[in-house]
PDB file of C-alpha atoms in Angstrom:
ATOM      1  CA  ALA A   1      22.590  10.990  17.889  1.00 74.00           C
ATOM      2  CA  GLN A   2      20.193   8.633  19.499  1.00 80.00           C
ATOM      3  CA  SER A   3      18.876   5.749  17.478  1.00 87.00           C
ATOM      4  CA  VAL A   4      16.685   2.355  17.889  1.00 93.00           C
ATOM      5  CA  THR A   5      17.242  -0.792  15.498  1.00 96.00           C
ATOM      6  CA  GLN A   6      14.398  -3.469  15.564  1.00 96.00           C
ATOM      7  CA  LEU A   7      15.892  -6.701  14.472  1.00 94.00           C
ATOM      8  CA  GLY A   8      13.205  -8.412  12.482  1.00 93.00           C
ATOM      9  CA  SER A   9      10.507  -6.661  10.401  1.00 94.00           C
ATOM     10  CA  HIS A  10       8.041  -9.919  10.918  1.00 96.00           C
ATOM     11  CA  VAL A  11       8.072 -12.286  13.759  1.00 97.00           C
ATOM     12  CA  SER A  12       5.723 -15.086  13.977  1.00 97.00           C
ATOM     13  CA  VAL A  13       5.082 -17.488  16.841  1.00 97.00           C
ATOM     14  CA  SER A  14       2.069 -20.083  18.017  1.00 97.00           C
ATOM     15  CA  GLU A  15      -0.526 -19.039  20.402  1.00 97.00           C
ATOM     16  CA  GLY A  16       0.914 -19.850  23.786  1.00 97.00           C
ATOM     17  CA  ALA A  17       4.854 -19.554  22.861  1.00 98.00           C
ATOM     18  CA  LEU A  18       7.134 -16.937  24.053  1.00 98.00           C
ATOM     19  CA  VAL A  19       6.922 -13.713  22.263  1.00 98.00           C
ATOM     20  CA  LEU A  20      10.584 -11.776  21.870  1.00 98.00           C
ATOM     21  CA  LEU A  21      10.794  -8.699  19.900  1.00 98.00           C
ATOM     22  CA  ARG A  22      14.181  -7.238  19.809  1.00 98.00           C
ATOM     23  CA  CYS A  23      15.230  -3.512  20.047  1.00 97.00           C
ATOM     24  CA  ASN A  24      18.777  -2.489  20.421  1.00 96.00           C
ATOM     25  CA  TYR A  25      19.300   1.327  21.056  1.00 93.00           C
ATOM     26  CA  SER A  26      22.367   4.060  20.327  1.00 90.00           C
ATOM     27  CA  SER A  27      22.658   6.593  22.998  1.00 83.00           C
ATOM     28  CA  SER A  28      25.798   8.415  24.063  1.00 77.00           C
ATOM     29  CA  VAL A  29      23.646   9.337  27.371  1.00 78.00           C
ATOM     30  CA  PRO A  30      21.368   7.051  29.525  1.00 77.00           C
ATOM     31  CA  PRO A  31      18.792   6.698  27.407  1.00 84.00           C
ATOM     32  CA  TYR A  32      14.541   6.793  27.682  1.00 87.00           C
ATOM     33  CA  LEU A  33      13.147   3.988  25.872  1.00 91.00           C
ATOM     34  CA  PHE A  34       9.438   3.146  24.986  1.00 93.00           C
ATOM     35  CA  TRP A  35       7.492   0.424  23.552  1.00 96.00           C
ATOM     36  CA  TYR A  36       4.270   1.238  21.629  1.00 96.00           C
ATOM     37  CA  VAL A  37       1.774  -1.170  19.850  1.00 97.00           C
ATOM     38  CA  GLN A  38      -0.247  -0.679  16.933  1.00 95.00           C
ATOM     39  CA  TYR A  39      -3.491  -2.717  16.363  1.00 94.00           C
ATOM     40  CA  PRO A  40      -4.643  -2.558  12.815  1.00 90.00           C
ATOM     41  CA  ASN A  41      -6.209   0.527  11.601  1.00 87.00           C
ATOM     42  CA  GLN A  42      -5.451   2.032  14.747  1.00 90.00           C
ATOM     43  CA  GLY A  43      -3.159   4.652  16.550  1.00 91.00           C
ATOM     44  CA  LEU A  44      -0.071   3.778  18.527  1.00 93.00           C
ATOM     45  CA  GLN A  45      -0.577   3.021  22.377  1.00 93.00           C
ATOM     46  CA  LEU A  46       1.846   2.702  24.994  1.00 93.00           C
ATOM     47  CA  LEU A  47       2.989  -0.542  26.185  1.00 95.00           C
ATOM     48  CA  LEU A  48       5.832   0.234  28.555  1.00 94.00           C
ATOM     49  CA  LYS A  49       8.429   2.704  29.378  1.00 91.00           C
ATOM     50  CA  TYR A  50      12.155   2.611  30.758  1.00 90.00           C
ATOM     51  CA  THR A  51      12.974   5.878  32.657  1.00 83.00           C
ATOM     52  CA  SER A  52      15.898   4.536  34.644  1.00 78.00           C
ATOM     53  CA  ALA A  53      14.028   3.564  37.865  1.00 76.00           C
ATOM     54  CA  ALA A  54      14.433  -0.194  37.335  1.00 85.00           C
ATOM     55  CA  THR A  55      16.082  -2.364  34.738  1.00 89.00           C
ATOM     56  CA  LEU A  56      12.739  -4.753  34.330  1.00 94.00           C
ATOM     57  CA  VAL A  57       9.933  -2.801  33.344  1.00 94.00           C
ATOM     58  CA  LYS A  58       6.449  -4.541  33.223  1.00 95.00           C
ATOM     59  CA  GLY A  59       3.550  -2.869  30.949  1.00 94.00           C
ATOM     60  CA  ILE A  60       0.311  -3.524  29.898  1.00 94.00           C
ATOM     61  CA  ASN A  61      -1.142  -7.089  28.831  1.00 94.00           C
ATOM     62  CA  GLY A  62       1.596  -8.899  30.241  1.00 96.00           C
ATOM     63  CA  PHE A  63       4.191  -7.420  28.325  1.00 97.00           C
ATOM     64  CA  GLU A  64       7.430  -6.689  29.889  1.00 97.00           C
ATOM     65  CA  ALA A  65      10.825  -5.399  28.837  1.00 97.00           C
ATOM     66  CA  GLU A  66      14.492  -5.642  30.167  1.00 95.00           C
ATOM     67  CA  PHE A  67      16.923  -2.828  29.973  1.00 94.00           C
ATOM     68  CA  LYS A  68      20.628  -3.907  29.432  1.00 93.00           C
ATOM     69  CA  LYS A  69      23.127  -1.368  29.469  1.00 90.00           C
ATOM     70  CA  SER A  70      25.936  -3.928  28.466  1.00 91.00           C
ATOM     71  CA  GLU A  71      24.182  -5.090  25.578  1.00 93.00           C
ATOM     72  CA  THR A  72      22.611  -1.582  24.733  1.00 93.00           C
ATOM     73  CA  SER A  73      19.278  -3.594  24.462  1.00 95.00           C
ATOM     74  CA  PHE A  74      15.596  -3.351  25.184  1.00 96.00           C
ATOM     75  CA  HIS A  75      14.011  -6.437  24.190  1.00 97.00           C
ATOM     76  CA  LEU A  76      10.295  -6.952  24.740  1.00 98.00           C
ATOM     77  CA  THR A  77       8.971 -10.106  25.697  1.00 98.00           C
ATOM     78  CA  LYS A  78       5.809 -12.160  26.614  1.00 98.00           C
ATOM     79  CA  PRO A  79       5.764 -15.475  28.045  1.00 97.00           C
ATOM     80  CA  SER A  80       2.793 -16.757  26.322  1.00 97.00           C
ATOM     81  CA  ALA A  81       1.317 -15.332  23.129  1.00 97.00           C
ATOM     82  CA  HIS A  82      -2.371 -14.737  22.593  1.00 96.00           C
ATOM     83  CA  MET A  83      -4.354 -14.169  19.378  1.00 96.00           C
ATOM     84  CA  SER A  84      -5.109 -10.655  20.419  1.00 96.00           C
ATOM     85  CA  ASP A  85      -1.166  -9.928  20.312  1.00 97.00           C
ATOM     86  CA  ALA A  86      -1.122  -9.839  16.707  1.00 97.00           C
ATOM     87  CA  ALA A  87      -0.127  -6.034  15.781  1.00 97.00           C
ATOM     88  CA  GLU A  88       2.799  -3.948  15.056  1.00 96.00           C
ATOM     89  CA  TYR A  89       5.288  -2.847  17.938  1.00 97.00           C
ATOM     90  CA  PHE A  90       7.667  -0.033  17.829  1.00 96.00           C
ATOM     91  CA  CYS A  91      10.515   0.760  20.006  1.00 96.00           C
ATOM     92  CA  ALA A  92      11.381   4.339  20.426  1.00 93.00           C
ATOM     93  CA  VAL A  93      14.301   6.354  22.107  1.00 89.00           C
ATOM     94  CA  VAL A  94      13.946   9.960  23.603  1.00 83.00           C
ATOM     95  CA  HIS A  95      16.334  12.100  21.007  1.00 77.00           C
ATOM     96  CA  TYR A  96      18.671  14.555  22.730  1.00 66.00           C
ATOM     97  CA  GLY A  97      19.807  17.410  20.828  1.00 59.00           C
ATOM     98  CA  GLY A  98      18.352  20.048  18.604  1.00 54.00           C
ATOM     99  CA  SER A  99      14.828  18.404  18.995  1.00 53.00           C
ATOM    100  CA  GLN A 100      15.159  17.319  22.449  1.00 57.00           C
ATOM    101  CA  GLY A 101      12.262  15.746  23.803  1.00 71.00           C
ATOM    102  CA  ASN A 102      10.966  14.063  20.583  1.00 82.00           C
ATOM    103  CA  LEU A 103      10.875  10.475  20.009  1.00 88.00           C
ATOM    104  CA  ILE A 104      12.774   8.420  17.639  1.00 89.00           C
ATOM    105  CA  PHE A 105      11.017   5.371  16.362  1.00 93.00           C
ATOM    106  CA  GLY A 106      12.164   2.199  15.116  1.00 94.00           C
ATOM    107  CA  LYS A 107      10.918   0.697  12.016  1.00 95.00           C
ATOM    108  CA  GLY A 108       8.802  -1.551  13.583  1.00 95.00           C
ATOM    109  CA  THR A 109       8.011  -5.448  14.039  1.00 97.00           C
ATOM    110  CA  LYS A 110       4.901  -7.121  13.042  1.00 96.00           C
ATOM    111  CA  LEU A 111       3.926  -9.897  15.203  1.00 97.00           C
ATOM    112  CA  SER A 112       1.983 -12.852  14.026  1.00 97.00           C
ATOM    113  CA  VAL A 113       0.217 -15.255  16.135  1.00 97.00           C
ATOM    114  CA  LYS A 114      -0.875 -18.691  14.492  1.00 96.00           C
ATOM    115  CA  PRO A 115      -3.523 -20.984  16.484  1.00 94.00           C
TER     116      PRO A 115
ATOM    117  CA  ASN B   1     -12.695  12.461  27.280  1.00 70.00           C
ATOM    118  CA  ALA B   2     -11.895  11.550  23.432  1.00 82.00           C
ATOM    119  CA  GLY B   3      -8.140  11.882  23.808  1.00 93.00           C
ATOM    120  CA  VAL B   4      -6.606  12.803  20.082  1.00 96.00           C
ATOM    121  CA  THR B   5      -9.184  13.442  17.187  1.00 96.00           C
ATOM    122  CA  GLN B   6      -7.915  13.834  13.613  1.00 97.00           C
ATOM    123  CA  THR B   7     -10.104  14.469  10.737  1.00 96.00           C
ATOM    124  CA  PRO B   8     -10.911  13.133   8.117  1.00 96.00           C
ATOM    125  CA  LYS B   9     -10.179   9.694   8.382  1.00 95.00           C
ATOM    126  CA  PHE B  10      -9.644   8.822   4.705  1.00 96.00           C
ATOM    127  CA  GLN B  11      -8.772  11.099   1.707  1.00 96.00           C
ATOM    128  CA  VAL B  12      -7.967  10.973  -2.045  1.00 97.00           C
ATOM    129  CA  LEU B  13      -6.284  13.715  -3.616  1.00 96.00           C
ATOM    130  CA  LYS B  14      -5.179  14.617  -7.252  1.00 97.00           C
ATOM    131  CA  THR B  15      -1.307  15.926  -7.685  1.00 97.00           C
ATOM    132  CA  GLY B  16      -1.470  19.483  -6.995  1.00 97.00           C
ATOM    133  CA  GLN B  17      -4.566  19.740  -4.576  1.00 97.00           C
ATOM    134  CA  SER B  18      -4.385  21.182  -1.289  1.00 96.00           C
ATOM    135  CA  MET B  19      -5.644  19.949   2.147  1.00 96.00           C
ATOM    136  CA  THR B  20      -5.703  20.475   5.699  1.00 97.00           C
ATOM    137  CA  LEU B  21      -5.410  17.731   8.411  1.00 98.00           C
ATOM    138  CA  GLN B  22      -7.135  18.602  11.576  1.00 97.00           C
ATOM    139  CA  CYS B  23      -6.132  17.337  15.012  1.00 98.00           C
ATOM    140  CA  ALA B  24      -7.623  18.169  18.261  1.00 97.00           C
ATOM    141  CA  GLN B  25      -6.639  17.149  21.864  1.00 97.00           C
ATOM    142  CA  ASP B  26      -8.907  17.370  25.142  1.00 95.00           C
ATOM    143  CA  MET B  27      -5.894  16.528  27.911  1.00 92.00           C
ATOM    144  CA  ASN B  28      -4.734  19.960  28.070  1.00 92.00           C
ATOM    145  CA  HIS B  29      -1.511  18.895  26.885  1.00 91.00           C
ATOM    146  CA  ASN B  30       1.480  21.653  25.829  1.00 89.00           C
ATOM    147  CA  SER B  31       3.068  19.606  23.023  1.00 90.00           C
ATOM    148  CA  MET B  32       1.897  18.230  19.833  1.00 92.00           C
ATOM    149  CA  TYR B  33       3.144  16.268  17.008  1.00 94.00           C
ATOM    150  CA  TRP B  34       2.604  15.098  13.455  1.00 96.00           C
ATOM    151  CA  TYR B  35       4.055  12.179  12.044  1.00 96.00           C
ATOM    152  CA  ARG B  36       3.773   9.992   8.704  1.00 97.00           C
ATOM    153  CA  GLN B  37       3.659   6.567   8.867  1.00 95.00           C
ATOM    154  CA  ASP B  38       4.909   4.507   5.723  1.00 94.00           C
ATOM    155  CA  PRO B  39       5.740   0.703   5.475  1.00 88.00           C
ATOM    156  CA  GLY B  40       8.896  -0.183   6.665  1.00 86.00           C
ATOM    157  CA  MET B  41       9.663   3.078   7.395  1.00 88.00           C
ATOM    158  CA  GLY B  42       8.161   3.348  11.211  1.00 89.00           C
ATOM    159  CA  LEU B  43       6.965   6.911  12.083  1.00 93.00           C
ATOM    160  CA  ARG B  44       8.542   9.977  11.160  1.00 93.00           C
ATOM    161  CA  LEU B  45       7.883  13.239  12.890  1.00 93.00           C
ATOM    162  CA  ILE B  46       7.070  15.954  10.206  1.00 96.00           C
ATOM    163  CA  TYR B  47       6.525  19.142  12.463  1.00 95.00           C
ATOM    164  CA  TYR B  48       6.123  19.254  16.273  1.00 92.00           C
ATOM    165  CA  SER B  49       4.822  22.224  18.722  1.00 92.00           C
ATOM    166  CA  ALA B  50       6.199  22.129  22.037  1.00 86.00           C
ATOM    167  CA  SER B  51       3.819  24.609  23.176  1.00 86.00           C
ATOM    168  CA  GLU B  52       0.899  26.902  22.122  1.00 88.00           C
ATOM    169  CA  GLY B  53       2.648  29.693  19.613  1.00 88.00           C
ATOM    170  CA  THR B  54       5.420  27.639  18.610  1.00 91.00           C
ATOM    171  CA  THR B  55       6.167  25.327  16.019  1.00 94.00           C
ATOM    172  CA  ASP B  56       9.479  23.503  14.638  1.00 92.00           C
ATOM    173  CA  LYS B  57      10.246  21.056  11.847  1.00 93.00           C
ATOM    174  CA  GLY B  58      11.027  17.464  12.456  1.00 91.00           C
ATOM    175  CA  GLU B  59      12.512  14.908  10.359  1.00 90.00           C
ATOM    176  CA  VAL B  60      10.505  15.104   7.003  1.00 95.00           C
ATOM    177  CA  PRO B  61       8.903  18.764   6.814  1.00 96.00           C
ATOM    178  CA  ASN B  62       9.243  19.627   3.071  1.00 96.00           C
ATOM    179  CA  GLY B  63       6.103  19.861   1.344  1.00 96.00           C
ATOM    180  CA  TYR B  64       3.915  20.647   4.749  1.00 97.00           C
ATOM    181  CA  ASN B  65       3.028  23.185   6.796  1.00 97.00           C
ATOM    182  CA  VAL B  66       1.475  23.395  10.303  1.00 97.00           C
ATOM    183  CA  SER B  67      -0.476  25.986  12.680  1.00 97.00           C
ATOM    184  CA  ARG B  68      -0.963  25.726  16.160  1.00 95.00           C
ATOM    185  CA  LEU B  69      -4.300  27.257  16.184  1.00 89.00           C
ATOM    186  CA  ASN B  70      -4.798  27.226  20.137  1.00 94.00           C
ATOM    187  CA  LYS B  71      -3.706  24.757  23.012  1.00 94.00           C
ATOM    188  CA  ARG B  72      -6.204  22.096  21.686  1.00 96.00           C
ATOM    189  CA  GLU B  73      -5.609  22.257  17.765  1.00 97.00           C
ATOM    190  CA  PHE B  74      -2.834  21.723  15.420  1.00 97.00           C
ATOM    191  CA  SER B  75      -3.331  21.347  12.002  1.00 97.00           C
ATOM    192  CA  LEU B  76      -1.073  20.156   9.186  1.00 98.00           C
ATOM    193  CA  ARG B  77      -1.494  21.544   5.339  1.00 97.00           C
ATOM    194  CA  LEU B  78      -0.221  20.238   2.088  1.00 96.00           C
ATOM    195  CA  GLU B  79      -0.231  23.056  -0.217  1.00 93.00           C
ATOM    196  CA  SER B  80       0.366  20.978  -3.477  1.00 96.00           C
ATOM    197  CA  ALA B  81       0.037  17.411  -2.717  1.00 96.00           C
ATOM    198  CA  ALA B  82       2.235  14.906  -4.531  1.00 97.00           C
ATOM    199  CA  PRO B  83       2.293  11.161  -4.849  1.00 97.00           C
ATOM    200  CA  SER B  84       5.169  10.892  -2.668  1.00 96.00           C
ATOM    201  CA  GLN B  85       2.946  12.282   0.249  1.00 97.00           C
ATOM    202  CA  THR B  86       0.563   9.042   0.179  1.00 97.00           C
ATOM    203  CA  SER B  87       0.860   7.778   3.675  1.00 97.00           C
ATOM    204  CA  VAL B  88      -0.869   7.414   6.871  1.00 96.00           C
ATOM    205  CA  TYR B  89      -0.612  10.446   9.372  1.00 97.00           C
ATOM    206  CA  PHE B  90      -0.735  10.561  13.058  1.00 97.00           C
ATOM    207  CA  CYS B  91      -1.351  13.314  15.338  1.00 97.00           C
ATOM    208  CA  ALA B  92      -0.033  12.816  18.900  1.00 94.00           C
ATOM    209  CA  SER B  93      -0.099  14.933  22.155  1.00 92.00           C
ATOM    210  CA  SER B  94       2.140  15.012  25.115  1.00 89.00           C
ATOM    211  CA  GLU B  95       1.840  16.954  28.510  1.00 83.00           C
ATOM    212  CA  ARG B  96       5.066  18.690  27.686  1.00 69.00           C
ATOM    213  CA  ARG B  97       8.384  17.986  25.608  1.00 61.00           C
ATOM    214  CA  GLY B  98      10.441  16.053  28.369  1.00 59.00           C
ATOM    215  CA  LEU B  99      12.623  13.103  28.755  1.00 54.00           C
ATOM    216  CA  VAL B 100       9.695  10.639  29.767  1.00 62.00           C
ATOM    217  CA  GLY B 101       6.497  12.289  28.625  1.00 70.00           C
ATOM    218  CA  GLU B 102       4.374   9.738  26.959  1.00 83.00           C
ATOM    219  CA  GLN B 103       2.783  10.777  23.546  1.00 89.00           C
ATOM    220  CA  PHE B 104      -1.063   9.875  23.014  1.00 92.00           C
ATOM    221  CA  PHE B 105      -1.790   9.293  19.327  1.00 94.00           C
ATOM    222  CA  GLY B 106      -5.034   9.631  17.187  1.00 95.00           C
ATOM    223  CA  PRO B 107      -6.372   7.042  15.116  1.00 94.00           C
ATOM    224  CA  GLY B 108      -4.783   8.336  11.672  1.00 95.00           C
ATOM    225  CA  THR B 109      -5.839   9.758   8.427  1.00 97.00           C
ATOM    226  CA  ARG B 110      -5.060   7.775   5.526  1.00 96.00           C
ATOM    227  CA  LEU B 111      -3.983   9.949   2.510  1.00 97.00           C
ATOM    228  CA  THR B 112      -3.629   8.660  -1.206  1.00 97.00           C
ATOM    229  CA  VAL B 113      -2.302  11.225  -3.470  1.00 97.00           C
ATOM    230  CA  LEU B 114      -2.995  10.255  -7.459  1.00 96.00           C
TER     231      LEU B 114
END
């Protein structure tokens, strides 16, 4: 069965600092992976997705993620944090099996940005 | 183009009361989903509808029922609400249940059961 693990439920960075949010996946087949962002009191919106076309995926708002099969990781990065990046971030993997095609979400990482 | 809309935005129920959460999408998507979000738990799938006329259980279906009324609308019903169902509920839709299909989310319904 597929799963994702997000390391760190809370991450705090200073404005202008590097953002690194960690996601490790478990999958017996090549995975399809997503990062979603949730701003306070809103629904989720897609940041980026990995569908095996390229290992480095660029998303919206300057975020990118690199798929590393050897490390079973799909970490999200942004070179310079902005106050508007404060939100909760979810990693997700497509599930194979009985409910094939559905997403399985990690527990989320809340990002705080200090001025 | 409103995307995915949910009503109501907020609701307070007493234990044992029933209610229906409404969801509609205007993107002509085939698949729709209901999730619940609890602190530290991420999103968990309650029910989904791969296409009009079909519904299936997700990870946490107990205490809920759903209806795919037509291609646009997918409702979630709590027959006898319990405090454990206090949560934020999100509806989502996607073009199809597929390996790379992005899901689009509504703004959520915040439900409190006393």
